PDB file of C-alpha atoms and ligand atoms in Angstrom:
ATOM      1  CA  MET A   1     -10.487  35.132  -3.433  1.00 42.00           C
ATOM      2  CA  GLN A   2      -7.283  35.223  -5.493  1.00 41.00           C
ATOM      3  CA  GLU A   3      -5.856  37.788  -3.040  1.00 42.00           C
ATOM      4  CA  THR A   4      -6.241  35.200  -0.320  1.00 44.00           C
ATOM      5  CA  VAL A   5      -4.161  32.747  -2.328  1.00 44.00           C
ATOM      6  CA  THR A   6      -1.468  35.305  -3.041  1.00 44.00           C
ATOM      7  CA  ALA A   7      -1.245  36.477   0.551  1.00 51.00           C
ATOM      8  CA  GLU A   8      -1.133  32.984   2.025  1.00 59.00           C
ATOM      9  CA  PRO A   9       0.466  30.451  -0.299  1.00 74.00           C
ATOM     10  CA  VAL A  10      -0.495  26.828   0.101  1.00 81.00           C
ATOM     11  CA  PRO A  11       1.639  25.416   2.947  1.00 86.00           C
ATOM     12  CA  PRO A  12       4.005  22.549   2.118  1.00 92.00           C
ATOM     13  CA  PRO A  13       2.614  19.017   2.550  1.00 94.00           C
ATOM     14  CA  ALA A  14       2.109  18.045   6.200  1.00 96.00           C
ATOM     15  CA  PRO A  15       4.326  15.204   7.496  1.00 96.00           C
ATOM     16  CA  GLY A  16       2.837  11.957   6.200  1.00 96.00           C
ATOM     17  CA  ALA A  17       0.825  13.594   3.420  1.00 96.00           C
ATOM     18  CA  GLU A  18       3.346  12.486   0.785  1.00 95.00           C
ATOM     19  CA  GLN A  19       3.029   8.924   2.039  1.00 96.00           C
ATOM     20  CA  TYR A  20      -0.752   8.886   2.425  1.00 98.00           C
ATOM     21  CA  LEU A  21      -3.040  10.276  -0.249  1.00 97.00           C
ATOM     22  CA  ALA A  22      -5.772  10.259   2.385  1.00 98.00           C
ATOM     23  CA  LEU A  23      -3.920  12.862   4.498  1.00 98.00           C
ATOM     24  CA  ASP A  24      -3.124  14.933   1.453  1.00 98.00           C
ATOM     25  CA  PHE A  25      -6.800  14.839   0.546  1.00 98.00           C
ATOM     26  CA  ALA A  26      -8.035  15.655   4.053  1.00 98.00           C
ATOM     27  CA  ASN A  27      -5.689  18.644   4.077  1.00 97.00           C
ATOM     28  CA  THR A  28      -7.179  20.255   0.978  1.00 97.00           C
ATOM     29  CA  ALA A  29      -9.417  22.256   3.372  1.00 95.00           C
ATOM     30  CA  ILE A  30      -7.023  24.749   4.956  1.00 94.00           C
ATOM     31  CA  ALA A  31      -7.964  27.101   7.779  1.00 92.00           C
ATOM     32  CA  LEU A  32      -5.571  30.054   7.831  1.00 89.00           C
ATOM     33  CA  PRO A  33      -4.948  32.663  10.574  1.00 86.00           C
ATOM     34  CA  GLY A  34      -7.237  35.655  10.340  1.00 87.00           C
ATOM     35  CA  GLY A  35     -10.336  33.617   9.576  1.00 89.00           C
ATOM     36  CA  GLN A  36      -9.290  32.863   6.018  1.00 89.00           C
ATOM     37  CA  PHE A  37     -10.134  29.566   4.441  1.00 91.00           C
ATOM     38  CA  LEU A  38      -8.459  27.945   1.447  1.00 93.00           C
ATOM     39  CA  ASP A  39     -10.257  25.127  -0.359  1.00 96.00           C
ATOM     40  CA  LEU A  40      -8.077  23.354  -2.903  1.00 96.00           C
ATOM     41  CA  LEU A  41     -11.236  21.600  -4.187  1.00 97.00           C
ATOM     42  CA  GLY A  42     -13.327  24.763  -4.190  1.00 97.00           C
ATOM     43  CA  THR A  43     -14.065  24.787  -7.934  1.00 97.00           C
ATOM     44  CA  PRO A  44     -14.284  22.064 -10.614  1.00 97.00           C
ATOM     45  CA  ALA A  45     -11.052  23.405 -12.208  1.00 96.00           C
ATOM     46  CA  ALA A  46      -9.192  23.372  -8.877  1.00 97.00           C
ATOM     47  CA  ALA A  47     -10.482  19.867  -8.043  1.00 97.00           C
ATOM     48  CA  GLN A  48      -9.478  18.602 -11.465  1.00 96.00           C
ATOM     49  CA  GLN A  49      -5.988  20.067 -11.076  1.00 96.00           C
ATOM     50  CA  TRP A  50      -5.627  18.400  -7.679  1.00 97.00           C
ATOM     51  CA  LEU A  51      -6.616  15.014  -9.155  1.00 97.00           C
ATOM     52  CA  VAL A  52      -4.412  15.424 -12.262  1.00 96.00           C
ATOM     53  CA  GLU A  53      -1.367  16.316 -10.140  1.00 96.00           C
ATOM     54  CA  ARG A  54      -1.811  13.059  -8.227  1.00 96.00           C
ATOM     55  CA  GLY A  55      -2.434  10.882 -11.273  1.00 94.00           C
ATOM     56  CA  LEU A  56      -6.056  10.349 -10.324  1.00 94.00           C
ATOM     57  CA  ALA A  57      -7.537  11.893 -13.463  1.00 93.00           C
ATOM     58  CA  PRO A  58      -6.424  12.728 -17.006  1.00 91.00           C
ATOM     59  CA  ALA A  59      -5.917  16.426 -17.844  1.00 92.00           C
ATOM     60  CA  ASP A  60      -9.064  16.378 -20.022  1.00 91.00           C
ATOM     61  CA  ALA A  61     -11.331  14.732 -17.438  1.00 91.00           C
ATOM     62  CA  GLY A  62     -13.860  17.571 -17.674  1.00 91.00           C
ATOM     63  CA  LEU A  63     -14.895  17.624 -14.017  1.00 93.00           C
ATOM     64  CA  ARG A  64     -18.168  19.349 -13.268  1.00 94.00           C
ATOM     65  CA  GLU A  65     -19.367  21.053 -10.094  1.00 96.00           C
ATOM     66  CA  MET A  66     -21.248  17.883  -9.149  1.00 95.00           C
ATOM     67  CA  CYS A  67     -17.968  15.958  -9.207  1.00 95.00           C
ATOM     68  CA  ALA A  68     -16.128  18.608  -7.119  1.00 97.00           C
ATOM     69  CA  ALA A  69     -18.999  18.524  -4.623  1.00 97.00           C
ATOM     70  CA  GLN A  70     -18.703  14.735  -4.361  1.00 97.00           C
ATOM     71  CA  LEU A  71     -15.017  15.078  -3.595  1.00 98.00           C
ATOM     72  CA  ARG A  72     -15.615  17.751  -0.946  1.00 98.00           C
ATOM     73  CA  SER A  73     -18.316  15.619   0.603  1.00 98.00           C
ATOM     74  CA  LEU A  74     -16.011  12.562   0.854  1.00 98.00           C
ATOM     75  CA  ARG A  75     -13.302  14.800   2.265  1.00 98.00           C
ATOM     76  CA  GLU A  76     -15.539  15.962   5.125  1.00 98.00           C
ATOM     77  CA  ASN A  77     -16.447  12.333   5.908  1.00 98.00           C
ATOM     78  CA  ILE A  78     -12.792  11.284   5.840  1.00 98.00           C
ATOM     79  CA  ARG A  79     -11.876  14.229   8.088  1.00 98.00           C
ATOM     80  CA  ALA A  80     -14.603  13.052  10.472  1.00 98.00           C
ATOM     81  CA  LEU A  81     -13.094   9.574  10.610  1.00 98.00           C
ATOM     82  CA  LEU A  82      -9.598  10.951  11.165  1.00 98.00           C
ATOM     83  CA  ALA A  83     -10.952  13.156  13.991  1.00 97.00           C
ATOM     84  CA  SER A  84     -12.632  10.114  15.572  1.00 97.00           C
ATOM     85  CA  ARG A  85      -9.406   8.117  15.411  1.00 97.00           C
ATOM     86  CA  VAL A  86      -7.347  10.961  16.894  1.00 96.00           C
ATOM     87  CA  ALA A  87      -9.863  11.476  19.699  1.00 96.00           C
ATOM     88  CA  GLY A  88     -10.266   7.727  20.328  1.00 96.00           C
ATOM     89  CA  LEU A  89     -13.996   8.028  19.722  1.00 97.00           C
ATOM     90  CA  PRO A  90     -16.392   5.801  17.728  1.00 97.00           C
ATOM     91  CA  ALA A  91     -16.809   6.678  14.048  1.00 96.00           C
ATOM     92  CA  LEU A  92     -19.838   8.640  12.903  1.00 97.00           C
ATOM     93  CA  PRO A  93     -22.000   6.039  11.132  1.00 97.00           C
ATOM     94  CA  ALA A  94     -22.655   8.407   8.206  1.00 98.00           C
ATOM     95  CA  ALA A  95     -18.920   8.990   7.665  1.00 98.00           C
ATOM     96  CA  LEU A  96     -18.205   5.289   7.717  1.00 98.00           C
ATOM     97  CA  ALA A  97     -21.067   4.635   5.292  1.00 97.00           C
ATOM     98  CA  ALA A  98     -19.763   7.320   2.899  1.00 98.00           C
ATOM     99  CA  VAL A  99     -16.292   5.786   2.782  1.00 97.00           C
ATOM    100  CA  ASN A 100     -17.694   2.294   2.254  1.00 97.00           C
ATOM    101  CA  ASP A 101     -20.000   3.645  -0.448  1.00 96.00           C
ATOM    102  CA  ALA A 102     -17.007   5.100  -2.262  1.00 96.00           C
ATOM    103  CA  LEU A 103     -15.180   1.770  -1.925  1.00 94.00           C
ATOM    104  CA  THR A 104     -17.968  -0.318  -3.323  1.00 91.00           C
ATOM    105  CA  ARG A 105     -19.450   1.952  -5.982  1.00 84.00           C
ATOM    106  CA  VAL A 106     -16.565   1.656  -8.385  1.00 80.00           C
ATOM    107  CA  PRO A 107     -17.466  -0.730 -11.206  1.00 69.00           C
ATOM    108  CA  THR A 108     -14.920  -3.456 -11.828  1.00 65.00           C
ATOM    109  CA  ALA A 109     -16.245  -4.204 -15.338  1.00 71.00           C
ATOM    110  CA  ALA A 110     -18.543  -2.846 -18.009  1.00 76.00           C
ATOM    111  CA  LEU A 111     -22.130  -3.547 -16.970  1.00 80.00           C
ATOM    112  CA  LEU A 112     -24.579  -5.722 -18.835  1.00 88.00           C
ATOM    113  CA  HIS A 113     -27.434  -3.858 -20.469  1.00 88.00           C
ATOM    114  CA  TRP A 114     -30.365  -5.281 -22.412  1.00 92.00           C
ATOM    115  CA  ASP A 115     -32.752  -3.495 -24.698  1.00 91.00           C
ATOM    116  CA  GLU A 116     -35.589  -4.799 -26.823  1.00 91.00           C
ATOM    117  CA  LYS A 117     -34.108  -3.920 -30.190  1.00 91.00           C
ATOM    118  CA  ASN A 118     -30.476  -4.944 -29.792  1.00 87.00           C
ATOM    119  CA  GLY A 119     -30.650  -7.486 -27.022  1.00 92.00           C
ATOM    120  CA  PRO A 120     -27.835  -7.764 -24.474  1.00 92.00           C
ATOM    121  CA  TYR A 121     -24.780  -5.545 -24.680  1.00 90.00           C
ATOM    122  CA  ARG A 122     -22.117  -4.278 -22.358  1.00 87.00           C
ATOM    123  CA  ALA A 123     -21.322  -0.616 -21.726  1.00 81.00           C
ATOM    124  CA  ALA A 124     -19.127   1.273 -19.321  1.00 73.00           C
ATOM    125  CA  PRO A 125     -20.607   4.188 -17.326  1.00 71.00           C
ATOM    126  CA  HIS A 126     -20.042   7.748 -18.527  1.00 72.00           C
ATOM    127  CA  PRO A 127     -16.228   8.290 -18.607  1.00 77.00           C
ATOM    128  CA  THR A 128     -16.197  11.330 -16.276  1.00 80.00           C
ATOM    129  CA  THR A 129     -18.411   9.580 -13.736  1.00 81.00           C
ATOM    130  CA  GLN A 130     -16.088   6.601 -13.941  1.00 86.00           C
ATOM    131  CA  ILE A 131     -12.986   8.760 -13.376  1.00 90.00           C
ATOM    132  CA  VAL A 132     -14.534  10.471 -10.339  1.00 93.00           C
ATOM    133  CA  ASP A 133     -15.824   7.223  -8.885  1.00 93.00           C
ATOM    134  CA  HIS A 134     -12.394   5.658  -9.293  1.00 92.00           C
ATOM    135  CA  ALA A 135     -10.730   8.662  -7.597  1.00 95.00           C
ATOM    136  CA  LEU A 136     -13.221   8.535  -4.731  1.00 96.00           C
ATOM    137  CA  ALA A 137     -12.543   4.765  -4.321  1.00 95.00           C
ATOM    138  CA  THR A 138      -8.782   5.272  -4.367  1.00 95.00           C
ATOM    139  CA  LEU A 139      -9.018   7.993  -1.653  1.00 97.00           C
ATOM    140  CA  ALA A 140     -11.380   5.924   0.425  1.00 97.00           C
ATOM    141  CA  ALA A 141      -9.156   2.860   0.164  1.00 96.00           C
ATOM    142  CA  ASN A 142      -6.114   4.856   1.251  1.00 97.00           C
ATOM    143  CA  THR A 143      -8.088   6.187   4.244  1.00 98.00           C
ATOM    144  CA  ALA A 144      -8.969   2.625   5.220  1.00 97.00           C
ATOM    145  CA  ASP A 145      -5.288   1.587   4.885  1.00 97.00           C
ATOM    146  CA  LEU A 146      -4.142   4.516   7.041  1.00 97.00           C
ATOM    147  CA  LEU A 147      -6.730   3.945   9.757  1.00 97.00           C
ATOM    148  CA  THR A 148      -6.096   0.188  10.032  1.00 97.00           C
ATOM    149  CA  GLY A 149      -2.311   0.281   9.576  1.00 97.00           C
ATOM    150  CA  PRO A 150       0.507   0.818  12.121  1.00 96.00           C
ATOM    151  CA  ASP A 151       0.871   4.494  11.195  1.00 97.00           C
ATOM    152  CA  ALA A 152      -2.596   5.251  12.664  1.00 96.00           C
ATOM    153  CA  GLU A 153      -0.851   5.512  16.069  1.00 95.00           C
ATOM    154  CA  ARG A 154       1.029   8.585  14.833  1.00 96.00           C
ATOM    155  CA  LEU A 155      -2.033  10.318  13.321  1.00 97.00           C
ATOM    156  CA  THR A 156      -2.784  13.673  14.901  1.00 97.00           C
ATOM    157  CA  ALA A 157      -4.260  17.079  14.097  1.00 96.00           C
ATOM    158  CA  CYS A 158      -1.990  20.111  13.870  1.00 95.00           C
ATOM    159  CA  GLY A 159      -1.638  21.653  17.359  1.00 91.00           C
ATOM    160  CA  SER A 160      -1.511  25.247  16.118  1.00 93.00           C
ATOM    161  CA  PRO A 161      -4.967  26.861  15.887  1.00 91.00           C
ATOM    162  CA  PRO A 162      -6.703  27.689  13.671  1.00 93.00           C
ATOM    163  CA  CYS A 163      -4.902  25.120  11.460  1.00 94.00           C
ATOM    164  CA  SER A 164      -6.883  21.914  11.077  1.00 92.00           C
ATOM    165  CA  ARG A 165      -4.529  19.862   8.912  1.00 96.00           C
ATOM    166  CA  TYR A 166      -3.747  16.249   9.800  1.00 97.00           C
ATOM    167  CA  LEU A 167      -0.282  14.802   9.989  1.00 97.00           C
ATOM    168  CA  LEU A 168       1.763  11.830  11.183  1.00 97.00           C
ATOM    169  CA  LYS A 169       3.751  12.725  14.310  1.00 94.00           C
ATOM    170  CA  HIS A 170       7.506  12.385  14.433  1.00 87.00           C
ATOM    171  CA  GLY A 171       8.689  12.425  17.993  1.00 83.00           C
ATOM    172  CA  ARG A 172       7.126  15.255  19.945  1.00 78.00           C
ATOM    173  CA  ARG A 173       6.504  17.426  16.950  1.00 80.00           C
ATOM    174  CA  HIS A 174       2.821  17.886  16.366  1.00 88.00           C
ATOM    175  CA  TRP A 175       2.678  20.773  13.952  1.00 93.00           C
ATOM    176  CA  CYS A 176       2.007  20.402  10.251  1.00 95.00           C
ATOM    177  CA  SER A 177       4.593  22.983   9.172  1.00 94.00           C
ATOM    178  CA  THR A 178       7.311  25.237  10.529  1.00 92.00           C
ATOM    179  CA  ARG A 179       4.951  28.161   9.989  1.00 92.00           C
ATOM    180  CA  CYS A 180       2.419  26.548  12.340  1.00 94.00           C
ATOM    181  CA  GLY A 181       5.161  25.690  14.834  1.00 93.00           C
ATOM    182  CA  ASP A 182       6.429  29.302  14.817  1.00 93.00           C
ATOM    183  CA  ARG A 183       2.908  30.615  15.328  1.00 91.00           C
ATOM    184  CA  ALA A 184       2.249  28.229  18.245  1.00 90.00           C
ATOM    185  CA  ARG A 185       5.552  29.249  19.919  1.00 90.00           C
ATOM    186  CA  ALA A 186       4.806  32.952  19.395  1.00 91.00           C
ATOM    187  CA  ALA A 187       1.342  32.509  20.892  1.00 88.00           C
ATOM    188  CA  ARG A 188       2.822  30.792  23.932  1.00 88.00           C
ATOM    189  CA  ALA A 189       5.477  33.513  24.361  1.00 90.00           C
ATOM    190  CA  TYR A 190       2.782  36.179  24.103  1.00 88.00           C
ATOM    191  CA  ALA A 191       0.680  34.394  26.679  1.00 88.00           C
ATOM    192  CA  ARG A 192       3.633  34.287  29.056  1.00 89.00           C
ATOM    193  CA  ARG A 193       4.403  37.977  28.599  1.00 89.00           C
ATOM    194  CA  THR A 194       0.858  38.996  29.262  1.00 87.00           C
ATOM    195  CA  GLY A 195       0.546  36.672  32.243  1.00 77.00           C
ATOM    196  CA  ARG A 196      -2.036  34.444  30.658  1.00 63.00           C
ATOM    197  CA  GLU A 197      -0.150  31.211  30.994  1.00 55.00           C
ATOM    198  CA  THR A 198      -1.634  28.401  28.928  1.00 52.00           C
ATOM    199  CA  THR A 199      -1.709  24.973  30.420  1.00 51.00           C
ATOM    200  CA  ASP A 200      -0.403  23.042  27.432  1.00 50.00           C
TER     201      ASP A 200
HETATM  202 ZN1   ZN B   1      -0.761  23.426  10.922  1.00 87.17          ZN
END
């Protein structure tokens, strides 16, 4: 798995990913040429590093596999919503519900507890759970901002298979990176040479 990382370094952020955390997050699942797949949230340590680098978790957050799985699950639902927006199709109800769940689950205050011996008291949820819930809420909120804001018009998926990163278009450019652009141009040139003209 480490060989994969060495052979294909993580591509630079796609256009718009520095502006929208939601795009950055959606693009943590990277399909590379040759059937390789890079998941920046593939392990608890990798997921924690991703969150720490974006100020969404402290370095000692202690993420567990359950937390990383929650992040990957929200990512798939966010990717589904971005795909729906790009295709001009209705949202998958489950994807919409997942984003709204992340938005509403985050506690705004320590909850009231009551036990027989000590009576009422307030306590915050487990710190790690709270960190992850807060990160999920932040990512979901940014997704909602992106989808409902003026930049949603520029949202598109990278036009260079097998890449599946999302980006904000600038002019006619619809590739997430120069590497993807070069690959798409090379594929078109190859198709022309071999007489298999593509229609796009
Ligand atoms: Zn790309």
